[in-house]
Amino acid sequence: MNVTCYGSRGSLPSPSRKGFSTIEYGGNTSCYFIEAGPFNIILDAGSGIKTLGDDLMRTGRGVGKRFIHLISHYHWDHIQGLPFFVPYYIGTNKFEIHGHTPAGEEKNGHVISVVERMLAEQQAPPHFPVGHESLPALKTYVGHPRLFSEMTIFRADDAGNLVDAGPEAKHFMKITTIPLNHPDGGLGYRIDYDGHSVAYCTDNEPLRHPNAQINKICKDVDILILDGQYTEEQLMGPTQCFGHGTPRSCVEQAKACNAKNLWIHHHDIPSDDDKLYQMELTAQKYARDMGFYDCLIGLAREGWVYDFKCS
């Protein structure tokens, strides 16, 4: 099992320019890739998914594959890269796409899944020349209510094909949903495979207290990816209720979860490498001051890879 960061930025891509560098921490919006035995899991579809798709095609892992795609929510910075993800244009690929059902959409009467409709709207004319429904890959959709502990068990054979319970089921993965405090709603996900675990809880405003339900579901997680977009000073101002956290709130949540690794994610648009480095040092110092020495803490960087075989 390994985890790779392809997009650590929030709200809008932030490319480097003269006097403003994002080379160290990255400028692409949210995307992570998890390879867990035969399972290929994509977290979100921000602009970073374009690079993920290029890597998969270059290494031969983007053709004839099955992917589980977990969407945290439908704000643009989490879905804007999907139309540029080449594996969706390969007819031999299969995608099972998961997302939440927004409030008011539980009984919307539409024939298609609410998850499909949310993704299709950004590709509808005149916004994009290729409709989502026209992407050649086989796509199925799963909408989740915003409830804690809705679990999905995936079983696969050695070739990576999803199967029902039976002798062919050699690999098992569990995904648990976690509703988050964010405008228009959103879901976090905990992924468990072969004794290892990753929790992805971005775009969550903790309201100054670690969330007890997140503590329970993410207890003892190996990697905890949390939203720490703003400084404490910013969150005391007009950014309150924007649905994001701070590095300090991330450290507090990680301590309450007893996480082994904390990746602080969703970096703000105007935060360059220098500011993010100072925020990282502040978070690490805050953890030491709390006596929280059992967790490796850092602000997420594009290109980071955590390989459980090497940990």
mmCIF file of C-alpha atoms in Angstrom:
data_model
loop_
_atom_site.group_PDB
_atom_site.id
_atom_site.type_symbol
_atom_site.label_atom_id
_atom_site.label_comp_id
_atom_site.label_asym_id
_atom_site.label_seq_id
_atom_site.Cartn_x
_atom_site.Cartn_y
_atom_site.Cartn_z
ATOM 1 C CA MET A 1 0.000 0.000 0.000
ATOM 2 C CA ASN A 2 1.304 3.447 -0.870
ATOM 3 C CA VAL A 3 -0.091 6.986 -0.994
ATOM 4 C CA THR A 4 1.003 9.732 -3.404
ATOM 5 C CA CYS A 5 0.066 13.411 -3.274
ATOM 6 C CA TYR A 6 -0.741 14.934 -6.661
ATOM 7 C CA GLY A 7 -2.449 18.108 -5.433
ATOM 8 C CA SER A 8 -2.156 19.807 -2.044
ATOM 9 C CA ARG A 9 -3.632 23.221 -2.823
ATOM 10 C CA GLY A 10 -7.131 24.535 -2.023
ATOM 11 C CA SER A 11 -9.636 26.783 -3.771
ATOM 12 C CA LEU A 12 -7.631 27.528 -6.928
ATOM 13 C CA PRO A 13 -4.364 26.351 -8.527
ATOM 14 C CA SER A 14 -1.438 28.577 -7.543
ATOM 15 C CA PRO A 15 1.392 28.330 -10.086
ATOM 16 C CA SER A 16 4.764 29.882 -9.364
ATOM 17 C CA ARG A 17 5.529 33.301 -10.781
ATOM 18 C CA LYS A 18 8.215 35.912 -10.327
ATOM 19 C CA GLY A 19 8.632 36.518 -6.597
ATOM 20 C CA PHE A 20 6.106 33.805 -5.682
ATOM 21 C CA SER A 21 7.228 30.175 -5.519
ATOM 22 C CA THR A 22 5.031 27.132 -5.004
ATOM 23 C CA ILE A 23 7.592 24.611 -6.244
ATOM 24 C CA GLU A 24 8.219 23.032 -2.825
ATOM 25 C CA TYR A 25 4.621 22.437 -1.711
ATOM 26 C CA GLY A 26 2.905 22.453 -5.102
ATOM 27 C CA GLY A 27 0.310 24.547 -6.868
ATOM 28 C CA ASN A 28 -2.296 21.984 -7.954
ATOM 29 C CA THR A 29 -5.624 21.455 -6.236
ATOM 30 C CA SER A 30 -6.709 18.333 -4.370
ATOM 31 C CA CYS A 31 -5.794 14.871 -5.619
ATOM 32 C CA TYR A 32 -4.211 11.782 -4.033
ATOM 33 C CA PHE A 33 -3.647 8.286 -5.355
ATOM 34 C CA ILE A 34 -3.586 5.143 -3.220
ATOM 35 C CA GLU A 35 -2.389 1.781 -4.484
ATOM 36 C CA ALA A 36 -3.567 -0.899 -2.064
ATOM 37 C CA GLY A 37 -2.737 -4.351 -3.381
ATOM 38 C CA PRO A 38 -4.995 -4.765 -6.449
ATOM 39 C CA PHE A 39 -7.074 -1.681 -5.585
ATOM 40 C CA ASN A 40 -6.495 1.710 -7.236
ATOM 41 C CA ILE A 41 -8.105 4.530 -5.234
ATOM 42 C CA ILE A 42 -8.264 8.145 -6.370
ATOM 43 C CA LEU A 43 -9.084 10.855 -3.836
ATOM 44 C CA ASP A 44 -10.763 13.884 -5.442
ATOM 45 C CA ALA A 45 -10.227 15.300 -8.928
ATOM 46 C CA GLY A 46 -8.626 18.717 -8.573
ATOM 47 C CA SER A 47 -6.119 19.968 -11.119
ATOM 48 C CA GLY A 48 -3.525 17.512 -9.756
ATOM 49 C CA ILE A 49 -5.404 14.605 -11.342
ATOM 50 C CA LYS A 50 -4.053 15.674 -14.744
ATOM 51 C CA THR A 51 -0.515 14.788 -13.637
ATOM 52 C CA LEU A 52 -1.770 11.556 -12.067
ATOM 53 C CA GLY A 53 -3.339 10.562 -15.379
ATOM 54 C CA ASP A 54 -0.147 11.363 -17.261
ATOM 55 C CA ASP A 55 1.865 9.219 -14.821
ATOM 56 C CA LEU A 56 -0.562 6.300 -15.104
ATOM 57 C CA MET A 57 -0.472 6.379 -18.898
ATOM 58 C CA ARG A 58 3.312 6.735 -19.021
ATOM 59 C CA THR A 59 3.824 3.718 -16.731
ATOM 60 C CA GLY A 60 1.172 1.512 -18.350
ATOM 61 C CA ARG A 61 -1.142 1.597 -15.351
ATOM 62 C CA GLY A 62 -3.850 3.681 -17.020
ATOM 63 C CA VAL A 63 -5.285 1.167 -19.503
ATOM 64 C CA GLY A 64 -7.567 -1.778 -18.751
ATOM 65 C CA LYS A 65 -7.732 -0.938 -15.054
ATOM 66 C CA ARG A 66 -10.424 -0.610 -12.410
ATOM 67 C CA PHE A 67 -10.445 2.507 -10.232
ATOM 68 C CA ILE A 68 -12.372 3.501 -7.119
ATOM 69 C CA HIS A 69 -12.807 7.276 -7.234
ATOM 70 C CA LEU A 70 -13.759 8.993 -3.969
ATOM 71 C CA ILE A 71 -15.026 12.578 -4.309
ATOM 72 C CA SER A 72 -15.096 14.609 -1.092
ATOM 73 C CA HIS A 73 -17.549 17.211 -2.456
ATOM 74 C CA TYR A 74 -18.424 19.045 -5.642
ATOM 75 C CA HIS A 75 -16.742 22.438 -5.261
ATOM 76 C CA TRP A 76 -14.659 23.192 -8.355
ATOM 77 C CA ASP A 77 -11.251 22.760 -6.761
ATOM 78 C CA HIS A 78 -12.124 19.112 -6.104
ATOM 79 C CA ILE A 79 -13.571 18.186 -9.508
ATOM 80 C CA GLN A 80 -12.085 20.677 -12.012
ATOM 81 C CA GLY A 81 -9.393 18.297 -13.256
ATOM 82 C CA LEU A 82 -11.643 15.333 -14.014
ATOM 83 C CA PRO A 83 -12.283 16.273 -17.688
ATOM 84 C CA PHE A 84 -8.497 16.250 -18.257
ATOM 85 C CA PHE A 85 -7.847 12.826 -16.676
ATOM 86 C CA VAL A 86 -6.858 10.626 -19.626
ATOM 87 C CA PRO A 87 -7.878 7.230 -18.111
ATOM 88 C CA TYR A 88 -11.536 8.353 -18.243
ATOM 89 C CA TYR A 89 -11.110 8.450 -22.045
ATOM 90 C CA ILE A 90 -10.009 4.783 -22.227
ATOM 91 C CA GLY A 91 -12.910 2.453 -22.946
ATOM 92 C CA THR A 92 -11.330 -0.566 -21.231
ATOM 93 C CA ASN A 93 -11.142 1.233 -17.863
ATOM 94 C CA LYS A 94 -13.799 0.940 -15.177
ATOM 95 C CA PHE A 95 -14.564 3.573 -12.531
ATOM 96 C CA GLU A 96 -16.728 3.277 -9.444
ATOM 97 C CA ILE A 97 -17.310 6.889 -8.391
ATOM 98 C CA HIS A 98 -18.403 7.722 -4.850
ATOM 99 C CA GLY A 99 -19.715 11.037 -3.535
ATOM 100 C CA HIS A 100 -22.167 12.492 -1.060
ATOM 101 C CA THR A 101 -25.791 13.366 -1.575
ATOM 102 C CA PRO A 102 -26.213 17.103 -0.845
ATOM 103 C CA ALA A 103 -29.019 18.299 1.403
ATOM 104 C CA GLY A 104 -32.271 18.545 -0.515
ATOM 105 C CA GLU A 105 -31.172 16.036 -3.133
ATOM 106 C CA GLU A 106 -32.151 12.879 -1.250
ATOM 107 C CA LYS A 107 -35.381 12.526 -3.284
ATOM 108 C CA ASN A 108 -34.658 14.647 -6.314
ATOM 109 C CA GLY A 109 -36.584 12.460 -8.740
ATOM 110 C CA HIS A 110 -33.808 12.408 -11.328
ATOM 111 C CA VAL A 111 -33.211 9.248 -13.292
ATOM 112 C CA ILE A 112 -29.420 9.476 -13.081
ATOM 113 C CA SER A 113 -27.415 9.341 -9.866
ATOM 114 C CA VAL A 114 -26.954 12.640 -8.063
ATOM 115 C CA VAL A 115 -23.190 11.960 -8.121
ATOM 116 C CA GLU A 116 -23.229 11.673 -11.918
ATOM 117 C CA ARG A 117 -25.363 14.787 -12.263
ATOM 118 C CA MET A 118 -23.040 16.866 -10.056
ATOM 119 C CA LEU A 119 -19.999 15.846 -12.113
ATOM 120 C CA ALA A 120 -21.776 16.210 -15.449
ATOM 121 C CA GLU A 121 -22.843 19.790 -14.829
ATOM 122 C CA GLN A 122 -19.292 21.149 -15.111
ATOM 123 C CA GLN A 123 -18.880 19.413 -18.489
ATOM 124 C CA ALA A 124 -22.239 20.485 -19.895
ATOM 125 C CA PRO A 125 -22.238 22.955 -22.831
ATOM 126 C CA PRO A 126 -20.958 25.607 -23.026
ATOM 127 C CA HIS A 127 -18.557 24.853 -20.168
ATOM 128 C CA PHE A 128 -16.659 21.964 -21.787
ATOM 129 C CA PRO A 129 -16.695 20.422 -25.266
ATOM 130 C CA VAL A 130 -16.911 16.781 -24.089
ATOM 131 C CA GLY A 131 -19.852 15.737 -21.931
ATOM 132 C CA HIS A 132 -19.179 13.650 -18.854
ATOM 133 C CA GLU A 133 -21.562 10.984 -20.127
ATOM 134 C CA SER A 134 -19.449 10.744 -23.319
ATOM 135 C CA LEU A 135 -16.264 9.718 -21.530
ATOM 136 C CA PRO A 136 -15.644 6.184 -22.856
ATOM 137 C CA ALA A 137 -14.666 4.459 -19.589
ATOM 138 C CA LEU A 138 -17.351 2.383 -17.911
ATOM 139 C CA LYS A 139 -18.658 4.438 -14.998
ATOM 140 C CA THR A 140 -20.884 3.523 -12.068
ATOM 141 C CA TYR A 141 -21.922 5.907 -9.298
ATOM 142 C CA VAL A 142 -22.544 5.507 -5.582
ATOM 143 C CA GLY A 143 -24.153 8.276 -3.550
ATOM 144 C CA HIS A 144 -23.694 8.263 0.210
ATOM 145 C CA PRO A 145 -25.872 10.029 2.764
ATOM 146 C CA ARG A 146 -23.976 12.337 5.100
ATOM 147 C CA LEU A 147 -23.829 9.793 7.900
ATOM 148 C CA PHE A 148 -20.970 8.576 10.043
ATOM 149 C CA SER A 149 -19.765 5.021 9.644
ATOM 150 C CA GLU A 150 -21.379 4.068 6.345
ATOM 151 C CA MET A 151 -19.021 1.292 5.379
ATOM 152 C CA THR A 152 -18.366 -0.286 2.019
ATOM 153 C CA ILE A 153 -16.404 -3.524 1.755
ATOM 154 C CA PHE A 154 -14.542 -4.156 -1.498
ATOM 155 C CA ARG A 155 -13.391 -7.638 -2.447
ATOM 156 C CA ALA A 156 -11.062 -8.424 -5.319
ATOM 157 C CA ASP A 157 -9.321 -11.370 -6.907
ATOM 158 C CA ASP A 158 -5.594 -11.440 -7.576
ATOM 159 C CA ALA A 159 -6.132 -9.717 -10.926
ATOM 160 C CA GLY A 160 -7.848 -6.758 -9.289
ATOM 161 C CA ASN A 161 -11.368 -7.607 -10.433
ATOM 162 C CA LEU A 162 -14.031 -6.732 -7.892
ATOM 163 C CA VAL A 163 -15.894 -9.876 -6.877
ATOM 164 C CA ASP A 164 -18.613 -10.958 -4.478
ATOM 165 C CA ALA A 165 -17.839 -13.021 -1.416
ATOM 166 C CA GLY A 166 -16.469 -16.400 -2.410
ATOM 167 C CA PRO A 167 -13.251 -18.292 -3.044
ATOM 168 C CA GLU A 168 -12.173 -15.681 -5.641
ATOM 169 C CA ALA A 169 -12.130 -12.962 -2.979
ATOM 170 C CA LYS A 170 -8.470 -12.802 -1.981
ATOM 171 C CA HIS A 171 -8.149 -9.089 -1.105
ATOM 172 C CA PHE A 172 -10.370 -6.982 1.148
ATOM 173 C CA MET A 173 -10.608 -3.231 1.602
ATOM 174 C CA LYS A 174 -12.954 -1.241 3.819
ATOM 175 C CA ILE A 175 -13.971 2.375 3.191
ATOM 176 C CA THR A 176 -15.811 4.336 5.880
ATOM 177 C CA THR A 177 -17.481 7.699 5.253
ATOM 178 C CA ILE A 178 -17.162 10.710 7.555
ATOM 179 C CA PRO A 179 -19.436 13.779 7.106
ATOM 180 C CA LEU A 180 -17.559 17.069 7.367
ATOM 181 C CA ASN A 181 -18.431 20.635 8.349
ATOM 182 C CA HIS A 182 -18.235 22.525 5.058
ATOM 183 C CA PRO A 183 -20.602 24.725 3.017
ATOM 184 C CA ASP A 184 -22.793 22.471 0.822
ATOM 185 C CA GLY A 185 -21.567 19.453 2.758
ATOM 186 C CA GLY A 186 -18.847 16.926 2.105
ATOM 187 C CA LEU A 187 -17.469 13.546 3.056
ATOM 188 C CA GLY A 188 -14.200 12.305 4.418
ATOM 189 C CA TYR A 189 -13.083 8.726 3.862
ATOM 190 C CA ARG A 190 -11.088 6.213 5.850
ATOM 191 C CA ILE A 191 -9.489 3.462 3.767
ATOM 192 C CA ASP A 192 -8.316 0.264 5.486
ATOM 193 C CA TYR A 193 -6.317 -2.419 3.703
ATOM 194 C CA ASP A 194 -4.009 -5.170 4.943
ATOM 195 C CA GLY A 195 -3.588 -3.674 8.413
ATOM 196 C CA HIS A 196 -2.847 -0.143 7.148
ATOM 197 C CA SER A 197 -5.110 2.894 7.031
ATOM 198 C CA VAL A 198 -5.418 6.341 5.457
ATOM 199 C CA ALA A 199 -8.045 8.967 6.360
ATOM 200 C CA TYR A 200 -8.793 11.868 4.021
ATOM 201 C CA CYS A 201 -10.785 14.628 5.749
ATOM 202 C CA THR A 202 -10.313 17.803 3.756
ATOM 203 C CA ASP A 203 -12.544 20.903 3.745
ATOM 204 C CA ASN A 204 -13.631 20.652 7.353
ATOM 205 C CA GLU A 205 -13.943 23.494 9.854
ATOM 206 C CA PRO A 206 -13.502 21.999 13.336
ATOM 207 C CA LEU A 207 -15.093 24.929 15.210
ATOM 208 C CA ARG A 208 -12.140 24.949 17.614
ATOM 209 C CA HIS A 209 -12.731 21.477 19.020
ATOM 210 C CA PRO A 210 -11.602 18.093 17.661
ATOM 211 C CA ASN A 211 -14.600 16.277 16.220
ATOM 212 C CA ALA A 212 -15.457 13.348 18.484
ATOM 213 C CA GLN A 213 -16.847 11.274 15.622
ATOM 214 C CA ILE A 214 -13.702 11.808 13.538
ATOM 215 C CA ASN A 215 -11.685 10.798 16.596
ATOM 216 C CA LYS A 216 -13.639 7.551 16.791
ATOM 217 C CA ILE A 217 -13.562 6.639 13.098
ATOM 218 C CA CYS A 218 -9.950 7.732 12.533
ATOM 219 C CA LYS A 219 -8.567 6.227 15.727
ATOM 220 C CA ASP A 220 -4.966 5.017 15.333
ATOM 221 C CA VAL A 221 -4.925 5.812 11.605
ATOM 222 C CA ASP A 222 -1.545 5.558 9.879
ATOM 223 C CA ILE A 223 -1.956 8.709 7.735
ATOM 224 C CA LEU A 224 -4.423 11.478 8.545
ATOM 225 C CA ILE A 225 -4.895 14.103 5.816
ATOM 226 C CA LEU A 226 -6.593 17.203 7.235
ATOM 227 C CA ASP A 227 -7.491 20.699 6.069
ATOM 228 C CA GLY A 228 -5.234 23.390 7.563
ATOM 229 C CA GLN A 229 -5.691 26.159 5.005
ATOM 230 C CA TYR A 230 -5.625 29.188 7.306
ATOM 231 C CA THR A 231 -3.476 30.553 10.094
ATOM 232 C CA GLU A 232 -5.049 31.113 13.502
ATOM 233 C CA GLU A 233 -5.125 34.857 12.807
ATOM 234 C CA GLN A 234 -6.932 34.333 9.490
ATOM 235 C CA LEU A 235 -9.548 32.091 11.059
ATOM 236 C CA MET A 236 -10.330 34.791 13.614
ATOM 237 C CA GLY A 237 -11.283 37.096 10.735
ATOM 238 C CA PRO A 238 -13.647 36.900 7.777
ATOM 239 C CA THR A 239 -12.625 33.358 6.828
ATOM 240 C CA GLN A 240 -14.723 31.927 9.669
ATOM 241 C CA CYS A 241 -17.456 29.653 8.293
ATOM 242 C CA PHE A 242 -15.591 29.179 4.991
ATOM 243 C CA GLY A 243 -15.272 25.532 6.063
ATOM 244 C CA HIS A 244 -11.529 25.176 6.621
ATOM 245 C CA GLY A 245 -9.170 24.564 9.508
ATOM 246 C CA THR A 246 -5.732 25.600 10.714
ATOM 247 C CA PRO A 247 -2.492 23.671 11.276
ATOM 248 C CA ARG A 248 -3.134 23.949 15.014
ATOM 249 C CA SER A 249 -6.599 22.406 14.712
ATOM 250 C CA CYS A 250 -5.081 19.645 12.576
ATOM 251 C CA VAL A 251 -2.516 18.844 15.259
ATOM 252 C CA GLU A 252 -5.234 18.764 17.920
ATOM 253 C CA GLN A 253 -7.357 16.413 15.817
ATOM 254 C CA ALA A 254 -4.390 14.175 15.025
ATOM 255 C CA LYS A 255 -3.509 13.916 18.711
ATOM 256 C CA ALA A 256 -7.087 13.029 19.589
ATOM 257 C CA CYS A 257 -6.995 10.338 16.873
ATOM 258 C CA ASN A 258 -3.543 9.094 17.871
ATOM 259 C CA ALA A 259 -2.522 9.361 14.216
ATOM 260 C CA LYS A 260 0.955 8.217 13.228
ATOM 261 C CA ASN A 261 1.385 10.702 10.359
ATOM 262 C CA LEU A 262 -0.363 14.035 9.787
ATOM 263 C CA TRP A 263 -0.439 15.607 6.331
ATOM 264 C CA ILE A 264 -1.809 19.153 6.551
ATOM 265 C CA HIS A 265 -3.580 19.858 3.284
ATOM 266 C CA HIS A 266 -5.541 22.457 1.238
ATOM 267 C CA HIS A 267 -2.985 25.270 1.187
ATOM 268 C CA ASP A 268 -4.366 28.767 0.672
ATOM 269 C CA ILE A 269 -4.093 30.509 -2.725
ATOM 270 C CA PRO A 270 -1.721 33.349 -1.615
ATOM 271 C CA SER A 271 0.473 31.113 0.582
ATOM 272 C CA ASP A 272 3.845 30.635 -1.095
ATOM 273 C CA ASP A 273 6.559 28.185 -0.081
ATOM 274 C CA ASP A 274 8.045 30.540 2.515
ATOM 275 C CA LYS A 275 4.726 31.077 4.305
ATOM 276 C CA LEU A 276 3.843 27.374 4.179
ATOM 277 C CA TYR A 277 7.250 26.482 5.631
ATOM 278 C CA GLN A 278 6.639 28.822 8.569
ATOM 279 C CA MET A 279 3.171 27.335 9.083
ATOM 280 C CA GLU A 280 4.747 23.883 9.086
ATOM 281 C CA LEU A 281 7.319 24.871 11.719
ATOM 282 C CA THR A 282 4.552 26.408 13.840
ATOM 283 C CA ALA A 283 2.501 23.202 13.672
ATOM 284 C CA GLN A 284 5.475 21.044 14.626
ATOM 285 C CA LYS A 285 6.329 23.316 17.557
ATOM 286 C CA TYR A 286 2.707 23.287 18.731
ATOM 287 C CA ALA A 287 2.780 19.477 18.713
ATOM 288 C CA ARG A 288 5.973 19.437 20.798
ATOM 289 C CA ASP A 289 4.493 21.936 23.245
ATOM 290 C CA MET A 290 1.495 19.581 23.627
ATOM 291 C CA GLY A 291 3.814 16.659 24.287
ATOM 292 C CA PHE A 292 2.658 15.030 21.047
ATOM 293 C CA TYR A 293 5.826 13.303 19.876
ATOM 294 C CA ASP A 294 4.348 10.147 18.345
ATOM 295 C CA CYS A 295 3.277 11.669 15.037
ATOM 296 C CA LEU A 296 5.251 12.846 12.003
ATOM 297 C CA ILE A 297 3.751 16.213 11.009
ATOM 298 C CA GLY A 298 4.163 18.122 7.783
ATOM 299 C CA LEU A 299 2.340 20.257 5.261
ATOM 300 C CA ALA A 300 1.507 18.095 2.245
ATOM 301 C CA ARG A 301 3.750 18.453 -0.783
ATOM 302 C CA GLU A 302 3.053 17.399 -4.346
ATOM 303 C CA GLY A 303 5.111 14.324 -5.071
ATOM 304 C CA TRP A 304 5.111 13.059 -1.495
ATOM 305 C CA VAL A 305 4.924 9.262 -1.435
ATOM 306 C CA TYR A 306 4.326 7.173 1.646
ATOM 307 C CA ASP A 307 5.130 3.513 1.010
ATOM 308 C CA PHE A 308 4.048 1.230 3.837
ATOM 309 C CA LYS A 309 6.524 -1.420 2.704
ATOM 310 C CA CYS A 310 9.345 1.004 3.489
ATOM 311 C CA SER A 311 7.966 2.605 6.648
#
